[in-house]
Amino acid sequence: MSEDTLFGSDEPKVPRSSGKPEGKAKPMMTPLAERLRPRTLDEVIGQKKLLGDGAPLRVAFENRRPHSMILWGPPGVGKTTIARLMADAFDLPFIAISAVLGGVKDIRDAVESAKATRSATGKPTVVFVDEVHRFSKSQQDAFLPHVESGLFIFVGATTENPSFEVNSALLSRSTVYQLESLKPEETAELIDRAMTREFPGITLTDEARGILTQLSDGDARRCLNALDVCCTMARERRVTEIDAAFLRKTTPATLRRFDKGGDNFYDQISAMHKSVRGSDPDGALYWMMRMLDGGCDARYIARRLMRMAVEDIGLADPRATTIALEAAEIFERLGSPEGELALAQAAVYLACAPKSNAVYNAMNEIRAFIREDGSRPVPLYLRNAPTKLMADLGYKEGYRYAHDEPGAFAAGEVYLPEGLEGKRWYRPTDRGLEARIGEKLKGLQKLNDEARAAGRGRKRGQGQ
């Protein structure tokens, strides 16, 4: 089970005879992140909006009002820590279940244990479910009666948006608290505390500290794990100052946080799409490179660029679609990293192109109209007549072939079903090529109006 940790002393420290780094010290089997888990709210670094003076969770703790909750946030920000602190603060038994490794049996076992506890002490049990979004709907439903009866105080931890991943019934019975990544200054405070408590006599250069903070990316557990590896090796080698070179040598390369199937994925692609829509090429490139740096499949970005071209640019600049398609093809031929340049060029072009969602809006409006409207018949004059019978029934009769008309336009003709004459859904913008399209349509509408005023337009009932 993953452990969201911040820091705090959980175990006695190994005795040290001096402030000098020790030689071949016996390694501690408990991870540094676990050894430094907070024992009180005051030891928690970060989450001031929830745990600061007058903040919701601190008030709940101070008023001794335990309640079911969903803790939503990225890895390593203290979800497990808060759950354990709540159990400790109210002197309640604590049961942890991993939704990744557990199942129905673990839930049944938790129920039996909680019933025994309530029978003996009258107290509810804090049941902490890590990665609760990994449980199926039926597994999540299994908690409901025990939450309602007060047998459980349910605490779910998730990195995913609970609005989508947690059952509405369970969600309605819990308070959702959103946790945030540690800020750089909070990560620095975490490093200082870890160095003071666990590695006295070893120091970090400013450059090494900056690199560690950057690699941590707001994840306390990642920071402490990397620090543990680095400082343990420094102690074994009798190194008293860790510089950037030593840190890079002892810490494996770590990708920035990027969950290909979770909120971070959708948040970043959303930011990229909105940057293109907002005509900000720098923003578009930044988010695209963040995704690539995090391991996103470049083919997904290529597909999203195609969507941006048709959804947000459309006929204001039809070249955008071509450029997006060509960028995807170039990437397929060149691969990474060279092919990524084509995607970057497409992203910049799309961001700088004139924008229009006129066709997108028209399509959605027509789809909604058709869904609510009846099935109107195709006018007879617009139907094809490949057989004599169909011709005898009046199919195609009265149809005006546009190429035989002046300017290849049959002025006054009607192409919508009866009752929808004059209906307009497509409204061109005044941007890019679409501005010219709008002018063209206005000119054709004028010809239609003139033809109908002169009695040359189609009258409904004629050729229906």
Coordinates of N, CA and C in Angstrom, one line a residue, residues 133-308:
H133 N -10.3 5.1 -5.3 CA -10.9 5.1 -6.7 C -10.6 3.8 -7.4
R134 N -9.7 2.9 -6.9 CA -9.4 1.6 -7.5 C -10.5 0.6 -7.2
F135 N -11.3 0.8 -6.1 CA -12.4 -0.1 -5.8 C -13.5 0.1 -6.8
S136 N -14.2 -1.1 -7.1 CA -15.3 -1.1 -8.0 C -16.5 -0.4 -7.3
K137 N -17.6 -0.2 -8.0 CA -18.8 0.4 -7.5 C -19.3 -0.5 -6.4
S138 N -19.4 -1.8 -6.6 CA -19.9 -2.7 -5.6 C -19.1 -2.7 -4.3
Q139 N -17.8 -2.6 -4.5 CA -16.9 -2.6 -3.3 C -17.0 -1.3 -2.5
Q140 N -17.2 -0.2 -3.2 CA -17.5 1.1 -2.5 C -18.8 1.0 -1.8
D141 N -19.8 0.4 -2.5 CA -21.1 0.3 -1.9 C -21.1 -0.4 -0.6
A142 N -20.1 -1.4 -0.4 CA -20.1 -2.2 0.8 C -19.8 -1.4 2.0
F143 N -19.3 -0.2 1.9 CA -19.0 0.6 3.0 C -20.2 1.4 3.5
L144 N -21.2 1.6 2.7 CA -22.3 2.5 3.0 C -23.0 2.2 4.2
P145 N -23.5 1.0 4.4 CA -24.3 0.7 5.6 C -23.5 0.9 6.9
H146 N -22.2 0.6 6.9 CA -21.4 0.8 8.1 C -21.0 2.2 8.4
V147 N -21.0 3.0 7.3 CA -20.8 4.5 7.5 C -22.1 5.1 8.1
E148 N -23.2 4.6 7.6 CA -24.5 5.2 8.1 C -24.8 4.7 9.5
S149 N -24.4 3.5 9.8 CA -24.7 3.0 11.2 C -23.7 3.6 12.2
G150 N -22.6 4.2 11.8 CA -21.6 4.8 12.7 C -20.6 3.8 13.1
L151 N -20.6 2.6 12.5 CA -19.6 1.6 12.8 C -18.2 2.0 12.3
F152 N -18.2 2.7 11.1 CA -17.0 3.2 10.4 C -17.0 4.7 10.4
I153 N -15.8 5.2 10.7 CA -15.5 6.6 10.2 C -14.7 6.4 9.0
F154 N -15.2 6.6 7.8 CA -14.6 6.3 6.6 C -13.7 7.4 6.1
V155 N -12.4 7.1 5.8 CA -11.5 8.0 5.2 C -10.9 7.4 4.0
G156 N -11.3 8.0 2.8 CA -10.7 7.5 1.6 C -9.7 8.5 1.0
A157 N -8.6 7.9 0.5 CA -7.6 8.7 -0.1 C -7.5 8.5 -1.6
T158 N -7.5 9.5 -2.4 CA -7.5 9.3 -3.9 C -6.6 10.4 -4.5
T159 N -6.0 10.0 -5.6 CA -5.3 11.0 -6.5 C -6.2 11.5 -7.6
E160 N -7.4 10.9 -7.7 CA -8.3 11.2 -8.8 C -9.4 12.0 -8.3
N161 N -10.0 12.7 -9.3 CA -11.2 13.6 -8.9 C -12.3 12.7 -8.4
P162 N -12.7 12.9 -7.1 CA -13.7 12.0 -6.5 C -15.1 12.2 -7.1
S163 N -15.3 13.3 -7.8 CA -16.6 13.5 -8.5 C -16.8 12.5 -9.5
F164 N -15.7 11.9 -10.1 CA -15.9 10.9 -11.2 C -15.6 9.5 -10.7
E165 N -14.7 9.4 -9.6 CA -14.2 8.1 -9.2 C -14.8 7.5 -8.0
V166 N -15.6 8.3 -7.2 CA -16.2 7.8 -6.0 C -17.7 7.8 -6.1
N167 N -18.3 6.7 -5.7 CA -19.8 6.7 -5.8 C -20.4 7.9 -5.2
S168 N -21.5 8.3 -5.8 CA -22.2 9.5 -5.3 C -22.7 9.3 -3.9
A169 N -23.2 8.1 -3.6 CA -23.8 7.8 -2.3 C -22.7 7.9 -1.2
L170 N -21.5 7.4 -1.5 CA -20.5 7.4 -0.5 C -19.9 8.9 -0.5
L171 N -19.9 9.5 -1.6 CA -19.4 10.9 -1.6 C -20.3 11.8 -0.8
S172 N -21.6 11.6 -0.9 CA -22.6 12.5 -0.2 C -22.5 12.3 1.3
R173 N -21.9 11.2 1.8 CA -21.8 10.9 3.2 C -20.4 11.3 3.8
S174 N -19.6 11.9 2.9 CA -18.2 12.3 3.3 C -17.9 13.7 2.9
T175 N -17.1 14.3 3.7 CA -16.6 15.7 3.3 C -15.3 15.6 2.5
V176 N -15.3 16.3 1.4 CA -14.1 16.2 0.5 C -13.1 17.3 0.8
Y177 N -11.9 16.9 1.1 CA -10.8 17.9 1.3 C -9.8 17.7 0.3
Q178 N -9.4 18.8 -0.4 CA -8.4 18.8 -1.4 C -7.1 19.2 -0.9
L179 N -6.1 18.3 -1.0 CA -4.7 18.6 -0.5 C -3.9 19.1 -1.7
E180 N -2.8 19.9 -1.4 CA -2.0 20.5 -2.4 C -0.6 20.0 -2.3
S181 N 0.2 20.0 -3.4 CA 1.6 19.7 -3.4 C 2.3 20.7 -2.5
L182 N 3.5 20.2 -2.0 CA 4.3 21.1 -1.1 C 4.9 22.2 -2.0
K183 N 4.9 23.4 -1.5 CA 5.6 24.5 -2.1 C 7.1 24.4 -1.9
P184 N 7.9 25.0 -2.8 CA 9.3 24.9 -2.6 C 9.8 25.2 -1.2
E185 N 9.3 26.3 -0.6 CA 9.7 26.6 0.7 C 9.3 25.6 1.8
E186 N 8.2 24.9 1.5 CA 7.8 23.8 2.4 C 8.7 22.6 2.2
T187 N 9.1 22.3 1.0 CA 10.0 21.2 0.7 C 11.3 21.5 1.4
A188 N 11.8 22.7 1.4 CA 13.0 23.1 2.0 C 12.9 22.9 3.5
E189 N 11.8 23.2 4.1 CA 11.6 23.0 5.5 C 11.7 21.5 5.9
L190 N 11.1 20.7 5.0 CA 11.1 19.3 5.1 C 12.5 18.7 5.1
I191 N 13.3 19.2 4.2 CA 14.7 18.8 4.0 C 15.5 19.1 5.3
D192 N 15.3 20.3 5.8 CA 16.0 20.8 7.0 C 15.7 19.9 8.1
R193 N 14.4 19.6 8.3 CA 14.0 18.7 9.5 C 14.6 17.3 9.3
A194 N 14.6 16.8 8.1 CA 15.1 15.4 7.9 C 16.6 15.4 8.2
M195 N 17.3 16.4 7.7 CA 18.8 16.5 7.9 C 19.1 16.6 9.3
T196 N 18.4 17.4 10.1 CA 18.7 17.7 11.5 C 18.4 16.4 12.3
R197 N 17.3 15.8 12.0 CA 16.9 14.6 12.9 C 17.7 13.3 12.5
E198 N 17.9 13.2 11.2 CA 18.4 11.9 10.8 C 19.9 11.8 10.3
F199 N 20.3 13.0 9.8 CA 21.7 13.0 9.2 C 22.5 14.2 9.7
P200 N 22.7 14.3 11.0 CA 23.5 15.4 11.6 C 25.0 15.2 11.1
G201 N 25.6 16.3 10.8 CA 27.0 16.2 10.4 C 27.1 16.2 8.9
I202 N 26.0 16.0 8.2 CA 26.0 16.1 6.7 C 25.2 17.3 6.2
T203 N 25.8 18.0 5.3 CA 25.1 19.2 4.7 C 24.9 19.1 3.2
L204 N 24.0 19.9 2.8 CA 23.7 20.0 1.3 C 24.1 21.3 0.8
T205 N 24.8 21.4 -0.3 CA 25.1 22.7 -1.0 C 23.7 23.2 -1.5
D206 N 23.7 24.6 -1.7 CA 22.5 25.2 -2.2 C 22.1 24.6 -3.6
E207 N 23.1 24.3 -4.4 CA 22.7 23.7 -5.7 C 22.1 22.4 -5.6
A208 N 22.6 21.5 -4.7 CA 22.1 20.2 -4.5 C 20.7 20.3 -3.9
R209 N 20.5 21.2 -3.0 CA 19.2 21.4 -2.4 C 18.2 21.8 -3.4
G210 N 18.6 22.7 -4.3 CA 17.7 23.1 -5.4 C 17.3 22.0 -6.3
I211 N 18.3 21.2 -6.6 CA 18.0 20.0 -7.5 C 17.0 19.0 -6.8
L212 N 17.3 18.8 -5.6 CA 16.4 17.9 -4.8 C 15.0 18.4 -4.7
T213 N 14.9 19.7 -4.5 CA 13.5 20.3 -4.4 C 12.8 20.2 -5.8
Q214 N 13.6 20.4 -6.8 CA 13.0 20.3 -8.2 C 12.6 18.9 -8.5
L215 N 13.4 17.9 -8.2 CA 13.1 16.5 -8.4 C 11.9 16.0 -7.6
S216 N 11.7 16.6 -6.4 CA 10.6 16.2 -5.5 C 9.3 16.6 -6.1
D217 N 9.3 17.8 -6.8 CA 8.0 18.2 -7.4 C 6.9 18.3 -6.5
G218 N 7.1 18.7 -5.2 CA 6.0 18.9 -4.3 C 5.6 17.6 -3.6
D219 N 6.3 16.5 -3.8 CA 6.0 15.2 -3.3 C 6.9 14.9 -2.1
A220 N 6.4 14.9 -0.9 CA 7.2 14.8 0.3 C 7.9 13.4 0.4
R221 N 7.1 12.4 0.0 CA 7.7 11.0 0.1 C 8.8 10.9 -1.0
R222 N 8.7 11.4 -2.1 CA 9.7 11.3 -3.2 C 11.0 12.1 -2.7
C223 N 10.8 13.2 -2.0 CA 11.9 14.0 -1.5 C 12.7 13.2 -0.5
L224 N 11.9 12.6 0.5 CA 12.6 11.9 1.6 C 13.2 10.6 1.1
N225 N 12.6 9.9 0.2 CA 13.2 8.7 -0.4 C 14.6 9.0 -1.1
A226 N 14.6 10.1 -1.9 CA 15.8 10.5 -2.5 C 16.9 10.9 -1.5
L227 N 16.4 11.7 -0.5 CA 17.4 12.2 0.5 C 17.9 11.0 1.3
D228 N 17.1 10.0 1.6 CA 17.5 8.8 2.3 C 18.6 8.1 1.6
V229 N 18.4 7.8 0.3 CA 19.4 7.1 -0.5 C 20.7 7.9 -0.5
C230 N 20.6 9.2 -0.8 CA 21.8 10.0 -1.0 C 22.6 10.2 0.3
C231 N 21.9 10.5 1.4 CA 22.6 10.7 2.7 C 23.1 9.4 3.3
T232 N 22.4 8.3 3.1 CA 22.9 7.0 3.6 C 24.2 6.7 2.9
M233 N 24.3 6.9 1.5 CA 25.5 6.6 0.8 C 26.6 7.6 1.2
A234 N 26.3 8.9 1.5 CA 27.3 9.8 2.0 C 27.9 9.4 3.3
R235 N 27.0 8.9 4.2 CA 27.5 8.4 5.5 C 28.4 7.2 5.3
E236 N 28.1 6.3 4.5 CA 28.9 5.1 4.2 C 30.3 5.5 3.7
R237 N 30.3 6.6 2.8 CA 31.5 7.0 2.2 C 32.2 8.1 3.0
R238 N 31.7 8.4 4.1 CA 32.3 9.5 5.0 C 32.3 10.9 4.3
V239 N 31.3 11.1 3.5 CA 31.2 12.4 2.8 C 30.4 13.3 3.7
T240 N 30.9 14.5 4.0 CA 30.2 15.5 4.9 C 29.4 16.5 4.2
E241 N 29.7 16.8 2.9 CA 28.9 17.8 2.2 C 28.5 17.2 0.8
I242 N 27.2 17.2 0.6 CA 26.6 16.6 -0.6 C 26.5 17.8 -1.6
D243 N 27.2 17.6 -2.7 CA 27.1 18.7 -3.8 C 26.2 18.1 -4.9
A244 N 26.0 18.9 -6.0 CA 25.1 18.5 -7.1 C 25.6 17.3 -7.7
A245 N 26.9 17.1 -7.9 CA 27.5 16.0 -8.6 C 27.2 14.7 -7.8
F246 N 27.4 14.7 -6.5 CA 27.1 13.6 -5.7 C 25.7 13.2 -5.7
L247 N 24.8 14.2 -5.6 CA 23.4 14.0 -5.6 C 22.9 13.3 -6.9
R248 N 23.4 13.8 -8.0 CA 23.0 13.2 -9.3 C 23.5 11.8 -9.4
K249 N 24.7 11.5 -8.9 CA 25.3 10.2 -9.0 C 24.5 9.2 -8.2
T250 N 24.0 9.6 -7.0 CA 23.3 8.7 -6.1 C 21.8 8.6 -6.2
T251 N 21.2 9.6 -6.9 CA 19.8 9.6 -7.0 C 19.4 9.3 -8.5
P252 N 18.6 8.3 -8.7 CA 18.2 7.9 -10.0 C 17.4 9.0 -10.6
A253 N 17.5 9.1 -12.0 CA 16.7 10.1 -12.7 C 15.2 9.9 -12.4
T254 N 14.5 10.9 -12.1 CA 13.1 10.8 -11.7 C 12.3 11.7 -12.6
L255 N 11.3 11.2 -13.2 CA 10.4 12.0 -14.1 C 9.5 12.8 -13.2
R256 N 9.1 13.9 -13.7 CA 8.1 14.8 -13.0 C 6.8 14.0 -12.9
R257 N 6.0 14.5 -12.0 CA 4.7 13.8 -11.7 C 3.8 13.9 -13.0
F258 N 3.4 12.7 -13.5 CA 2.5 12.7 -14.6 C 1.8 11.4 -14.7
D259 N 0.5 11.4 -14.4 CA -0.2 10.1 -14.4 C -1.0 10.1 -15.7
K260 N -0.6 9.1 -16.6 CA -1.1 9.0 -17.9 C -2.6 8.7 -17.9
G261 N -3.2 8.3 -16.8 CA -4.6 8.1 -16.9 C -5.4 8.8 -15.8
G262 N -4.7 9.8 -15.2 CA -5.4 10.5 -14.1 C -5.6 12.0 -14.3
D263 N -5.9 12.7 -13.2 CA -6.2 14.1 -13.2 C -5.0 14.9 -13.8
N264 N -3.8 14.6 -13.5 CA -2.7 15.4 -14.0 C -2.7 15.4 -15.5
F265 N -2.9 14.2 -16.0 CA -3.0 14.0 -17.5 C -4.0 15.0 -18.1
Y266 N -5.2 14.9 -17.6 CA -6.3 15.7 -18.2 C -6.2 17.2 -17.9
D267 N -5.6 17.5 -16.7 CA -5.4 18.9 -16.4 C -4.4 19.5 -17.4
Q268 N -3.3 18.8 -17.7 CA -2.3 19.4 -18.5 C -2.7 19.4 -20.0
I269 N -3.4 18.4 -20.5 CA -3.9 18.5 -21.9 C -4.9 19.6 -22.0
S270 N -5.7 19.8 -20.9 CA -6.7 20.8 -20.9 C -6.0 22.2 -21.0
A271 N -5.0 22.3 -20.2 CA -4.2 23.6 -20.2 C -3.6 23.9 -21.6
M272 N -3.1 22.8 -22.2 CA -2.5 23.0 -23.6 C -3.6 23.4 -24.5
H273 N -4.8 22.8 -24.5 CA -5.9 23.1 -25.4 C -6.3 24.5 -25.2
K274 N -6.5 24.9 -23.9 CA -7.0 26.3 -23.7 C -5.9 27.3 -24.1
S275 N -4.6 27.0 -24.0 CA -3.6 27.9 -24.5 C -3.7 28.1 -26.0
V276 N -3.9 27.0 -26.7 CA -4.1 27.2 -28.2 C -5.3 28.0 -28.5
R277 N -6.4 27.7 -27.8 CA -7.7 28.4 -28.0 C -7.5 29.9 -27.6
G278 N -6.7 30.2 -26.6 CA -6.5 31.5 -26.2 C -5.4 32.2 -27.0
S279 N -4.9 31.6 -28.0 CA -3.8 32.2 -28.9 C -2.6 32.6 -28.2
D280 N -2.1 31.6 -27.3 CA -0.9 31.8 -26.5 C 0.1 30.7 -26.9
P281 N 1.0 31.0 -27.9 CA 1.9 29.9 -28.3 C 2.9 29.5 -27.3
D282 N 3.3 30.4 -26.4 CA 4.2 30.0 -25.3 C 3.5 29.0 -24.3
G283 N 2.3 29.3 -24.0 CA 1.5 28.4 -23.1 C 1.3 27.1 -23.7
A284 N 1.0 27.1 -25.0 CA 0.8 25.8 -25.7 C 2.0 24.9 -25.7
L285 N 3.2 25.6 -26.0 CA 4.5 24.9 -26.0 C 4.8 24.4 -24.6
Y286 N 4.6 25.2 -23.6 CA 5.0 24.9 -22.3 C 4.3 23.6 -21.8
W287 N 2.9 23.6 -22.0 CA 2.2 22.4 -21.6 C 2.5 21.2 -22.4
M288 N 2.7 21.4 -23.7 CA 3.1 20.2 -24.5 C 4.4 19.6 -24.1
M289 N 5.4 20.4 -23.8 CA 6.6 19.9 -23.3 C 6.6 19.3 -21.9
R290 N 5.7 19.9 -21.1 CA 5.5 19.3 -19.8 C 5.0 17.9 -19.9
M291 N 4.0 17.7 -20.8 CA 3.4 16.3 -21.0 C 4.5 15.4 -21.6
L292 N 5.2 15.8 -22.6 CA 6.3 15.0 -23.2 C 7.3 14.6 -22.1
D293 N 7.7 15.6 -21.3 CA 8.7 15.4 -20.3 C 8.2 14.4 -19.3
G294 N 6.9 14.4 -19.1 CA 6.3 13.4 -18.1 C 6.0 12.1 -18.7
G295 N 6.3 11.8 -19.9 CA 6.1 10.5 -20.5 C 4.8 10.3 -21.3
C296 N 4.1 11.4 -21.7 CA 2.9 11.3 -22.5 C 3.3 10.8 -23.9
D297 N 2.4 9.9 -24.4 CA 2.6 9.4 -25.8 C 2.4 10.6 -26.7
A298 N 3.4 10.9 -27.5 CA 3.3 12.1 -28.5 C 2.1 11.9 -29.5
R299 N 1.8 10.6 -29.7 CA 0.7 10.4 -30.7 C -0.7 10.9 -30.1
Y300 N -0.8 10.9 -28.8 CA -2.0 11.4 -28.2 C -2.0 13.0 -28.4
I301 N -0.9 13.6 -28.2 CA -0.8 15.0 -28.4 C -1.1 15.4 -29.9
A302 N -0.6 14.5 -30.8 CA -0.9 14.8 -32.2 C -2.4 14.7 -32.5
R303 N -3.1 13.7 -31.9 CA -4.5 13.6 -32.1 C -5.3 14.8 -31.5
R304 N -4.8 15.3 -30.4 CA -5.4 16.4 -29.7 C -5.2 17.7 -30.6
L305 N -4.1 17.8 -31.2 CA -3.9 18.9 -32.1 C -4.9 18.9 -33.3
M306 N -5.2 17.7 -33.8 CA -6.2 17.6 -34.9 C -7.5 18.1 -34.3
R307 N -7.8 17.7 -33.1 CA -9.1 18.2 -32.5 C -9.2 19.7 -32.4
M308 N -8.1 20.3 -31.9 CA -8.0 21.7 -31.8 C -8.2 22.4 -33.1

